[in-house]
């Protein structure tokens, strides 16, 4: 439980953000299965109307990430985080008390907007916050988000037949409390450097950053592969065991595995950290789809003697997927704001999440198509190989960028344990100091007093990339 003990080492504001992230993911993964049932059974909406409501929510979220990032840069993460939490409270309240299609659509829009504001602003807050070990902070975000989503998926399947409105009221109350708490705790700091240009000018600058665009496209395989926790792996678990709830076993393993996120991140930090480990993590994620090839062609099981070994094989694949994600994901998030100016950190995160959402949707469609083809032509290995190819192609692209020194290197990166970034925001951004975009995100370093373990950041010894 090092992750939860380490949470206490961070400022109260960041701890509250981690709890908020946990609540957001639980709420989302409970909401989606419940919402579909509620719209069909209780409100009597057609399948087309249900698809419209769910599609509006997803479109609102993915399309507003960029706007949320720009708002973060201009208003500061504090304001945008609180606004996102307040909108989520209002959205859940409308779900609880609305009974017509327009009201339900409005609730979906508000929840999508809340996510579009919350995700880039939270990541920008972590990237810009003083006195925070960046790699560990992003690792903890990954822990809380992943465990929240896994618990939400399990609870969503368990409570699928219960009263949706009651759960919506509970969600609204929780987010109302988080809104008040963040308004009281989050420091109301101004943006790093107020942009004197237009929002369109900021977007053009980010879209014109070719290294960032290449990196965003190179990491698309990571999000496609991650999303198979909701599509291919549950289907594989059902086929392997003949039990509808078998996916919960894999999700439970993932929740346990994520307790090791912080030790893994600290170990990687002692051996270079950052860009060096993204491609290996993606390779591990890709290889996680190979063990299921041993059982995907088998007939339905007839007893425990067949179910147990099949589930063991699927569990090995799932653990590899979680392990690769724990290696690659925090390192990817840590690099994003270093591609450009600090004052555009929110915009960079926003555009990155737009790419992630679009590619995950397209990738899921391709994997779903391969699953249909596999059933039609009796080639059960096809979707698993398809996911392996997605992961390996993404790993190859990131490895090429690393070899060509296209990934941003750390400047004044903190150590692993016992090392903190000096308090206070830098007086100038990287670009204003004359270092160009690559210099953005630099921080001074200092050593904490006390018996903290000595740690060395090997990344500083690497040649500039």
Short mmCIF file of C-alpha atoms in Angstrom, two decimals:
data_model
loop_
_atom_site.label_atom_id
_atom_site.label_comp_id
_atom_site.label_asym_id
_atom_site.label_seq_id
_atom_site.Cartn_x
_atom_site.Cartn_y
_atom_site.Cartn_z
CA UNK A 1 0.00 0.00 0.00
CA UNK A 2 2.92 2.33 -0.66
CA UNK A 3 0.77 4.38 -3.02
CA UNK A 4 -1.70 5.28 -0.29
CA UNK A 5 1.04 5.99 2.24
CA UNK A 6 2.84 8.17 -0.29
CA UNK A 7 -0.36 10.15 -0.85
CA UNK A 8 0.08 11.65 2.61
CA UNK A 9 3.46 13.09 1.54
CA UNK A 10 1.83 15.40 -1.02
CA UNK A 11 0.08 18.72 -0.33
CA UNK A 12 -3.55 18.62 0.80
CA UNK A 13 -4.71 20.20 -2.47
CA UNK A 14 -3.19 17.39 -4.54
CA UNK A 15 -4.58 14.75 -2.20
CA UNK A 16 -8.06 16.18 -2.73
CA UNK A 17 -7.53 16.09 -6.51
CA UNK A 18 -6.59 12.42 -6.27
CA UNK A 19 -9.79 11.70 -4.33
CA UNK A 20 -11.72 13.68 -6.95
CA UNK A 21 -10.13 11.62 -9.75
CA UNK A 22 -11.09 8.45 -7.87
CA UNK A 23 -14.69 9.62 -7.52
CA UNK A 24 -14.93 10.74 -11.16
CA UNK A 25 -13.91 7.33 -12.47
CA UNK A 26 -16.14 5.39 -10.09
CA UNK A 27 -19.08 7.61 -10.98
CA UNK A 28 -18.52 7.33 -14.71
CA UNK A 29 -18.23 3.54 -14.83
CA UNK A 30 -21.26 3.07 -12.59
CA UNK A 31 -23.24 5.65 -14.57
CA UNK A 32 -22.81 4.26 -18.09
CA UNK A 33 -24.38 0.77 -17.65
CA UNK A 34 -27.03 2.12 -15.28
CA UNK A 35 -27.91 5.01 -17.58
CA UNK A 36 -28.58 2.80 -20.59
CA UNK A 37 -30.92 0.56 -18.55
CA UNK A 38 -32.65 3.58 -16.96
CA UNK A 39 -33.32 5.25 -20.30
CA UNK A 40 -34.77 2.10 -21.85
CA UNK A 41 -36.67 0.59 -18.91
CA UNK A 42 -37.79 3.55 -16.80
CA UNK A 43 -38.13 6.35 -19.37
CA UNK A 44 -39.17 4.09 -22.25
CA UNK A 45 -36.78 5.68 -24.77
CA UNK A 46 -36.00 3.94 -28.02
CA UNK A 47 -32.59 2.42 -28.71
CA UNK A 48 -31.86 5.32 -31.06
CA UNK A 49 -32.61 7.85 -28.30
CA UNK A 50 -30.41 5.95 -25.85
CA UNK A 51 -27.58 6.01 -28.38
CA UNK A 52 -28.14 9.73 -28.89
CA UNK A 53 -27.84 10.48 -25.15
CA UNK A 54 -24.70 8.39 -24.73
CA UNK A 55 -23.18 9.77 -27.91
CA UNK A 56 -23.83 13.38 -26.83
CA UNK A 57 -22.03 12.74 -23.56
CA UNK A 58 -19.01 11.20 -25.27
CA UNK A 59 -18.89 13.84 -28.02
CA UNK A 60 -19.15 16.63 -25.46
CA UNK A 61 -16.27 15.22 -23.47
CA UNK A 62 -13.89 14.57 -26.36
CA UNK A 63 -14.72 17.77 -28.20
CA UNK A 64 -14.31 20.01 -25.15
CA UNK A 65 -10.93 18.78 -23.94
CA UNK A 66 -9.20 21.41 -26.04
CA UNK A 67 -11.49 24.18 -24.77
CA UNK A 68 -10.91 22.98 -21.21
CA UNK A 69 -7.16 23.11 -21.78
CA UNK A 70 -7.31 26.65 -23.14
CA UNK A 71 -9.49 27.75 -20.23
CA UNK A 72 -6.91 26.27 -17.86
CA UNK A 73 -4.11 28.28 -19.47
CA UNK A 74 -6.05 31.55 -19.28
CA UNK A 75 -7.97 31.21 -16.02
CA UNK A 76 -5.67 28.94 -14.07
CA UNK A 77 -6.21 25.26 -13.08
CA UNK A 78 -7.91 26.26 -9.80
CA UNK A 79 -10.91 27.91 -11.45
CA UNK A 80 -11.38 25.27 -14.14
CA UNK A 81 -11.12 22.31 -11.75
CA UNK A 82 -13.80 23.77 -9.48
CA UNK A 83 -16.02 24.63 -12.46
CA UNK A 84 -15.70 21.08 -13.80
CA UNK A 85 -16.64 19.58 -10.44
CA UNK A 86 -19.61 21.94 -10.06
CA UNK A 87 -20.89 21.09 -13.55
CA UNK A 88 -20.64 17.40 -12.75
CA UNK A 89 -22.77 18.01 -9.63
CA UNK A 90 -25.38 19.77 -11.77
CA UNK A 91 -25.27 17.04 -14.42
CA UNK A 92 -25.86 14.25 -11.89
CA UNK A 93 -28.70 16.27 -10.35
CA UNK A 94 -30.42 16.59 -13.74
CA UNK A 95 -30.06 12.83 -14.27
CA UNK A 96 -31.70 12.28 -10.87
CA UNK A 97 -34.71 14.53 -11.40
CA UNK A 98 -35.11 14.78 -15.19
CA UNK A 99 -37.56 12.50 -16.96
CA UNK A 100 -37.72 13.91 -20.50
CA UNK A 101 -35.32 13.47 -23.40
CA UNK A 102 -34.24 17.17 -23.55
CA UNK A 103 -33.38 17.22 -19.83
CA UNK A 104 -31.47 13.93 -20.06
CA UNK A 105 -29.57 15.26 -23.10
CA UNK A 106 -28.73 18.43 -21.17
CA UNK A 107 -27.43 16.30 -18.29
CA UNK A 108 -25.25 14.35 -20.74
CA UNK A 109 -23.84 17.57 -22.18
CA UNK A 110 -23.02 18.90 -18.69
CA UNK A 111 -21.27 15.68 -17.69
CA UNK A 112 -19.27 15.68 -20.92
CA UNK A 113 -18.34 19.34 -20.40
CA UNK A 114 -17.31 18.60 -16.81
CA UNK A 115 -14.92 15.88 -17.98
CA UNK A 116 -13.58 18.14 -20.73
CA UNK A 117 -12.74 20.74 -18.09
CA UNK A 118 -11.50 18.41 -15.34
CA UNK A 119 -8.98 16.19 -17.11
CA UNK A 120 -6.67 18.77 -18.76
CA UNK A 121 -6.89 21.17 -15.79
CA UNK A 122 -5.99 18.46 -13.28
CA UNK A 123 -2.99 17.29 -15.33
CA UNK A 124 -1.86 20.88 -15.85
CA UNK A 125 -2.15 21.52 -12.11
CA UNK A 126 0.14 18.56 -11.37
CA UNK A 127 2.59 19.61 -14.10
CA UNK A 128 2.85 23.18 -12.77
CA UNK A 129 2.49 22.66 -9.01
CA UNK A 130 5.55 23.51 -6.90
CA UNK A 131 6.94 21.12 -4.28
CA UNK A 132 5.71 18.04 -6.15
CA UNK A 133 7.63 15.07 -7.53
CA UNK A 134 6.11 14.99 -10.99
CA UNK A 135 6.61 11.35 -11.91
CA UNK A 136 5.18 10.12 -8.62
CA UNK A 137 2.25 12.55 -8.79
CA UNK A 138 1.25 11.32 -12.26
CA UNK A 139 1.75 7.74 -11.08
CA UNK A 140 -0.67 8.34 -8.20
CA UNK A 141 -3.18 9.88 -10.61
CA UNK A 142 -2.92 6.66 -12.62
CA UNK A 143 -3.45 4.57 -9.46
CA UNK A 144 -6.56 6.45 -8.34
CA UNK A 145 -8.01 6.64 -11.86
CA UNK A 146 -7.46 2.96 -12.61
CA UNK A 147 -8.70 1.64 -9.28
CA UNK A 148 -11.69 3.99 -9.49
CA UNK A 149 -12.58 2.75 -12.97
CA UNK A 150 -12.19 -0.90 -11.98
CA UNK A 151 -14.34 -0.50 -8.87
CA UNK A 152 -16.86 1.42 -10.96
CA UNK A 153 -17.02 -1.35 -13.57
CA UNK A 154 -17.58 -4.00 -10.89
CA UNK A 155 -20.20 -1.92 -9.04
CA UNK A 156 -21.86 -0.98 -12.33
CA UNK A 157 -22.40 -4.63 -13.19
CA UNK A 158 -23.63 -5.43 -9.67
CA UNK A 159 -26.12 -2.55 -9.30
CA UNK A 160 -27.28 -2.56 -12.91
CA UNK A 161 -30.87 -3.42 -11.95
CA UNK A 162 -31.20 -0.96 -9.07
CA UNK A 163 -32.62 2.56 -8.93
CA UNK A 164 -30.59 4.85 -11.17
CA UNK A 165 -31.98 8.04 -9.66
CA UNK A 166 -30.84 7.11 -6.18
CA UNK A 167 -27.29 6.57 -7.39
CA UNK A 168 -27.42 9.86 -9.30
CA UNK A 169 -28.43 11.71 -6.10
CA UNK A 170 -25.54 10.09 -4.23
CA UNK A 171 -23.14 11.10 -6.99
CA UNK A 172 -24.42 14.69 -6.99
CA UNK A 173 -23.94 14.95 -3.20
CA UNK A 174 -20.40 13.57 -3.37
CA UNK A 175 -19.37 15.98 -6.11
CA UNK A 176 -21.02 18.89 -4.32
CA UNK A 177 -18.83 18.15 -1.28
CA UNK A 178 -15.75 17.86 -3.49
CA UNK A 179 -16.59 21.19 -5.15
CA UNK A 180 -16.75 22.95 -1.78
CA UNK A 181 -13.61 21.20 -0.56
CA UNK A 182 -11.58 22.16 -3.62
CA UNK A 183 -12.79 25.76 -3.47
CA UNK A 184 -11.46 25.91 0.09
CA UNK A 185 -8.21 23.98 -0.39
CA UNK A 186 -6.88 24.55 -3.92
CA UNK A 187 -4.52 27.55 -4.02
CA UNK A 188 -5.97 30.29 -6.21
CA UNK A 189 -2.80 30.87 -8.20
CA UNK A 190 -2.90 32.76 -11.50
CA UNK A 191 -1.91 31.13 -14.80
CA UNK A 192 1.84 30.55 -15.19
CA UNK A 193 2.15 33.29 -17.78
CA UNK A 194 -0.86 35.13 -19.14
CA UNK A 195 -1.11 34.66 -22.88
CA UNK A 196 -1.17 37.91 -24.79
CA UNK A 197 -2.34 36.30 -27.99
CA UNK A 198 -5.69 34.83 -28.97
CA UNK A 199 -6.99 31.37 -28.19
CA UNK A 200 -6.77 30.58 -31.91
CA UNK A 201 -3.12 31.65 -31.83
CA UNK A 202 -2.47 29.26 -28.93
CA UNK A 203 -4.13 26.42 -30.82
CA UNK A 204 -2.12 27.15 -33.95
CA UNK A 205 1.07 27.08 -31.90
CA UNK A 206 0.21 23.70 -30.40
CA UNK A 207 -0.97 22.26 -33.72
CA UNK A 208 2.24 23.55 -35.27
CA UNK A 209 4.40 21.62 -32.80
CA UNK A 210 5.31 18.69 -35.03
CA UNK A 211 7.16 16.78 -32.30
CA UNK A 212 4.08 16.89 -30.09
CA UNK A 213 1.76 15.80 -32.89
CA UNK A 214 4.07 12.91 -33.77
CA UNK A 215 4.17 11.85 -30.12
CA UNK A 216 0.38 12.06 -29.83
CA UNK A 217 -0.07 9.82 -32.88
CA UNK A 218 2.72 7.50 -31.74
CA UNK A 219 1.02 6.80 -28.41
CA UNK A 220 -2.45 6.13 -29.84
CA UNK A 221 -1.90 2.38 -29.54
CA UNK A 222 -1.62 2.74 -25.77
CA UNK A 223 -5.18 4.03 -25.45
CA UNK A 224 -6.58 1.50 -27.93
CA UNK A 225 -5.02 -1.36 -25.99
CA UNK A 226 -6.06 0.04 -22.59
CA UNK A 227 -9.69 0.22 -23.71
CA UNK A 228 -9.80 -3.54 -24.25
CA UNK A 229 -10.46 -3.85 -20.52
CA UNK A 230 -14.02 -2.91 -21.47
CA UNK A 231 -14.33 -4.83 -24.75
CA UNK A 232 -12.07 -7.75 -25.68
CA UNK A 233 -10.92 -8.98 -22.26
CA UNK A 234 -14.45 -9.28 -20.80
CA UNK A 235 -15.54 -11.19 -23.90
CA UNK A 236 -12.50 -13.46 -23.61
CA UNK A 237 -13.24 -14.08 -19.91
CA UNK A 238 -16.87 -15.00 -20.68
CA UNK A 239 -15.81 -17.42 -23.42
CA UNK A 240 -13.09 -18.97 -21.25
CA UNK A 241 -15.27 -19.53 -18.19
CA UNK A 242 -18.87 -19.53 -19.40
CA UNK A 243 -19.62 -17.05 -16.59
CA UNK A 244 -20.91 -13.54 -17.23
CA UNK A 245 -19.14 -12.10 -14.19
CA UNK A 246 -15.71 -13.53 -15.04
CA UNK A 247 -14.46 -10.11 -16.15
CA UNK A 248 -14.69 -8.99 -12.52
CA UNK A 249 -11.85 -11.39 -11.66
CA UNK A 250 -9.55 -9.67 -14.15
CA UNK A 251 -10.60 -6.23 -12.95
CA UNK A 252 -9.96 -7.23 -9.35
CA UNK A 253 -6.46 -8.38 -10.29
CA UNK A 254 -5.92 -5.00 -11.92
CA UNK A 255 -6.94 -3.18 -8.75
CA UNK A 256 -4.43 -5.23 -6.74
CA UNK A 257 -1.68 -4.79 -9.34
CA UNK A 258 -2.08 -1.00 -9.32
CA UNK A 259 -1.04 -0.94 -5.65
CA UNK A 260 2.48 -1.51 -7.02
CA UNK A 261 2.35 1.57 -9.28
CA UNK A 262 4.48 3.77 -7.03
CA UNK A 263 7.31 1.23 -6.43
CA UNK A 264 7.46 0.63 -10.18
CA UNK A 265 7.62 4.37 -10.93
CA UNK A 266 10.34 4.91 -8.32
CA UNK A 267 12.39 2.02 -9.69
CA UNK A 268 12.12 3.40 -13.23
CA UNK A 269 13.11 6.86 -11.97
CA UNK A 270 16.30 5.37 -10.55
CA UNK A 271 17.08 3.93 -13.99
CA UNK A 272 16.52 6.90 -16.27
CA UNK A 273 12.79 7.51 -15.98
CA UNK A 274 10.72 9.44 -18.48
CA UNK A 275 11.19 8.83 -22.21
CA UNK A 276 13.38 5.75 -21.83
CA UNK A 277 10.58 3.51 -20.54
CA UNK A 278 7.57 4.43 -22.67
CA UNK A 279 8.39 2.08 -25.55
CA UNK A 280 9.24 -0.92 -23.29
CA UNK A 281 5.98 -0.37 -21.43
CA UNK A 282 4.06 -0.39 -24.72
CA UNK A 283 5.82 -3.62 -25.73
CA UNK A 284 4.66 -5.29 -22.50
CA UNK A 285 1.11 -4.06 -23.15
CA UNK A 286 1.24 -5.50 -26.67
CA UNK A 287 2.56 -8.88 -25.48
CA UNK A 288 -0.28 -9.15 -22.96
CA UNK A 289 -2.59 -10.27 -25.78
CA UNK A 290 -0.46 -13.28 -26.70
CA UNK A 291 -1.26 -15.64 -23.77
CA UNK A 292 -5.00 -15.68 -24.66
CA UNK A 293 -4.03 -17.14 -28.06
CA UNK A 294 -3.44 -20.43 -26.22
CA UNK A 295 -7.12 -20.76 -25.26
CA UNK A 296 -9.18 -18.60 -27.63
CA UNK A 297 -9.82 -21.50 -30.03
CA UNK A 298 -11.12 -23.89 -27.37
CA UNK A 299 -14.72 -25.07 -27.00
CA UNK A 300 -16.87 -23.81 -24.08
CA UNK A 301 -15.64 -25.25 -20.75
CA UNK A 302 -17.37 -28.22 -19.14
CA UNK A 303 -16.06 -27.91 -15.57
CA UNK A 304 -13.59 -26.32 -13.15
CA UNK A 305 -10.78 -28.46 -14.54
CA UNK A 306 -11.02 -26.46 -17.77
CA UNK A 307 -12.13 -23.10 -16.35
CA UNK A 308 -9.27 -22.65 -13.87
CA UNK A 309 -6.32 -23.01 -16.27
CA UNK A 310 -8.03 -20.83 -18.85
CA UNK A 311 -8.66 -18.07 -16.33
CA UNK A 312 -5.04 -18.36 -15.13
CA UNK A 313 -3.84 -17.73 -18.67
CA UNK A 314 -6.18 -14.76 -19.07
CA UNK A 315 -5.03 -13.43 -15.70
CA UNK A 316 -1.40 -13.56 -16.84
CA UNK A 317 -2.31 -11.53 -19.91
CA UNK A 318 -4.27 -9.02 -17.84
CA UNK A 319 -1.40 -8.57 -15.38
CA UNK A 320 0.97 -7.91 -18.28
CA UNK A 321 -1.45 -5.30 -19.61
CA UNK A 322 -1.70 -3.57 -16.23
CA UNK A 323 2.06 -3.78 -15.74
CA UNK A 324 2.83 -2.21 -19.11
CA UNK A 325 0.30 0.53 -18.43
CA UNK A 326 1.92 1.32 -15.09
CA UNK A 327 5.26 1.71 -16.86
CA UNK A 328 4.16 3.77 -19.87
CA UNK A 329 1.20 5.91 -18.82
CA UNK A 330 2.75 8.11 -16.07
CA UNK A 331 5.83 8.70 -18.22
CA UNK A 332 3.66 9.82 -21.14
CA UNK A 333 1.71 12.29 -18.99
CA UNK A 334 4.90 13.67 -17.48
CA UNK A 335 6.35 14.43 -20.92
CA UNK A 336 3.35 16.22 -22.46
CA UNK A 337 3.83 19.71 -20.93
CA UNK A 338 7.55 19.66 -21.78
CA UNK A 339 6.85 19.75 -25.52
CA UNK A 340 6.09 23.48 -25.36
CA UNK A 341 5.64 26.54 -23.18
CA UNK A 342 4.51 26.11 -19.58
CA UNK A 343 1.81 28.69 -20.17
CA UNK A 344 0.18 26.30 -22.69
CA UNK A 345 0.35 23.16 -20.55
CA UNK A 346 -3.45 22.94 -20.38
CA UNK A 347 -3.82 23.27 -24.15
CA UNK A 348 -1.24 20.53 -24.73
CA UNK A 349 -3.06 18.18 -22.35
CA UNK A 350 -6.41 19.09 -23.91
CA UNK A 351 -5.31 18.34 -27.46
CA UNK A 352 -3.60 15.14 -26.33
CA UNK A 353 -6.85 13.89 -24.78
CA UNK A 354 -8.76 14.79 -27.94
CA UNK A 355 -6.40 12.53 -29.91
CA UNK A 356 -6.64 9.84 -27.23
CA UNK A 357 -10.45 9.84 -27.25
CA UNK A 358 -10.78 9.79 -31.03
CA UNK A 359 -8.20 7.04 -31.52
CA UNK A 360 -9.64 4.94 -28.69
CA UNK A 361 -13.09 5.16 -30.31
CA UNK A 362 -11.71 4.29 -33.75
CA UNK A 363 -9.52 1.53 -32.36
CA UNK A 364 -12.41 0.01 -30.44
CA UNK A 365 -14.45 -0.01 -33.64
CA UNK A 366 -11.65 -1.86 -35.44
CA UNK A 367 -11.23 -4.38 -32.62
CA UNK A 368 -15.01 -4.90 -32.53
CA UNK A 369 -15.00 -5.46 -36.29
CA UNK A 370 -12.18 -8.03 -35.93
CA UNK A 371 -14.25 -9.81 -33.23
CA UNK A 372 -17.20 -10.05 -35.64
CA UNK A 373 -14.94 -11.34 -38.41
CA UNK A 374 -13.41 -13.86 -36.01
CA UNK A 375 -16.83 -15.32 -35.24
CA UNK A 376 -17.99 -15.31 -38.84
CA UNK A 377 -14.92 -17.03 -40.31
CA UNK A 378 -13.84 -19.07 -37.25
CA UNK A 379 -10.55 -17.24 -36.71
CA UNK A 380 -10.70 -16.54 -32.94
CA UNK A 381 -7.08 -15.39 -32.82
CA UNK A 382 -7.73 -12.34 -35.02
CA UNK A 383 -8.76 -9.68 -32.41
CA UNK A 384 -5.92 -10.68 -30.06
CA UNK A 385 -3.33 -10.40 -32.81
CA UNK A 386 -4.92 -7.11 -33.89
CA UNK A 387 -4.38 -5.65 -30.39
CA UNK A 388 -0.80 -6.93 -30.31
CA UNK A 389 -0.14 -5.16 -33.62
CA UNK A 390 -1.61 -1.91 -32.28
CA UNK A 391 0.66 -2.05 -29.24
CA UNK A 392 3.83 -3.02 -31.13
CA UNK A 393 3.33 -0.37 -33.80
CA UNK A 394 2.90 2.28 -31.10
CA UNK A 395 6.00 1.03 -29.27
CA UNK A 396 8.02 1.13 -32.50
CA UNK A 397 6.95 4.70 -33.24
CA UNK A 398 7.86 5.91 -29.72
CA UNK A 399 11.19 4.04 -29.83
CA UNK A 400 12.06 5.73 -33.14
CA UNK A 401 11.26 9.15 -31.66
CA UNK A 402 13.48 8.33 -28.67
CA UNK A 403 16.37 7.21 -30.90
CA UNK A 404 16.02 10.31 -33.06
CA UNK A 405 16.00 12.49 -29.89
CA UNK A 406 12.54 13.86 -30.64
CA UNK A 407 11.28 13.36 -27.08
CA UNK A 408 11.75 16.17 -24.55
CA UNK A 409 14.41 15.55 -21.95
CA UNK A 410 14.20 16.62 -18.35
CA UNK A 411 15.90 19.76 -17.17
CA UNK A 412 16.47 19.88 -13.47
CA UNK A 413 14.32 16.82 -12.92
CA UNK A 414 13.74 15.84 -9.33
CA UNK A 415 15.08 12.72 -7.73
CA UNK A 416 12.97 9.82 -6.62
CA UNK A 417 12.64 9.92 -2.87
CA UNK A 418 13.79 12.71 -0.60
CA UNK A 419 14.08 15.18 -3.48
CA UNK A 420 11.65 18.01 -3.97
CA UNK A 421 11.26 20.82 -6.41
CA UNK A 422 12.00 24.17 -4.85
CA UNK A 423 8.91 26.11 -3.76
CA UNK A 424 7.41 28.78 -5.93
CA UNK A 425 6.67 29.03 -9.60
CA UNK A 426 9.54 29.98 -11.88
CA UNK A 427 9.76 33.66 -12.66
CA UNK A 428 9.78 33.02 -16.41
CA UNK A 429 8.67 30.28 -18.70
CA UNK A 430 11.18 28.28 -20.70
CA UNK A 431 10.54 30.24 -23.86
CA UNK A 432 10.86 33.56 -22.09
CA UNK A 433 14.16 32.51 -20.57
CA UNK A 434 15.56 31.91 -24.00
CA UNK A 435 15.52 28.13 -23.84
CA UNK A 436 12.76 27.66 -26.41
CA UNK A 437 9.97 25.14 -26.05
CA UNK A 438 12.34 22.40 -24.95
CA UNK A 439 13.36 24.37 -21.91
CA UNK A 440 9.83 24.87 -20.67
CA UNK A 441 8.97 23.13 -17.43
CA UNK A 442 12.38 23.64 -15.78
CA UNK A 443 12.43 23.72 -12.01
CA UNK A 444 15.12 24.16 -9.42
CA UNK A 445 15.95 21.25 -7.15
CA UNK A 446 16.66 21.06 -3.49
CA UNK A 447 17.13 18.36 -0.86
CA UNK A 448 14.65 17.81 1.92
CA UNK A 449 16.07 17.60 5.43
CA UNK A 450 15.72 14.37 7.32
CA UNK A 451 16.59 10.71 6.76
CA UNK A 452 15.06 10.35 3.33
CA UNK A 453 16.85 7.89 1.09
CA UNK A 454 19.43 9.26 -1.31
CA UNK A 455 18.26 8.94 -4.91
CA UNK A 456 19.94 9.87 -8.14
CA UNK A 457 18.12 10.85 -11.29
CA UNK A 458 19.99 9.03 -14.01
CA UNK A 459 18.01 10.91 -16.64
CA UNK A 460 20.22 13.96 -16.17
CA UNK A 461 23.23 11.93 -17.24
CA UNK A 462 21.70 11.01 -20.54
CA UNK A 463 22.55 12.93 -23.72
CA UNK A 464 20.00 15.57 -24.67
CA UNK A 465 17.10 14.14 -26.63
#
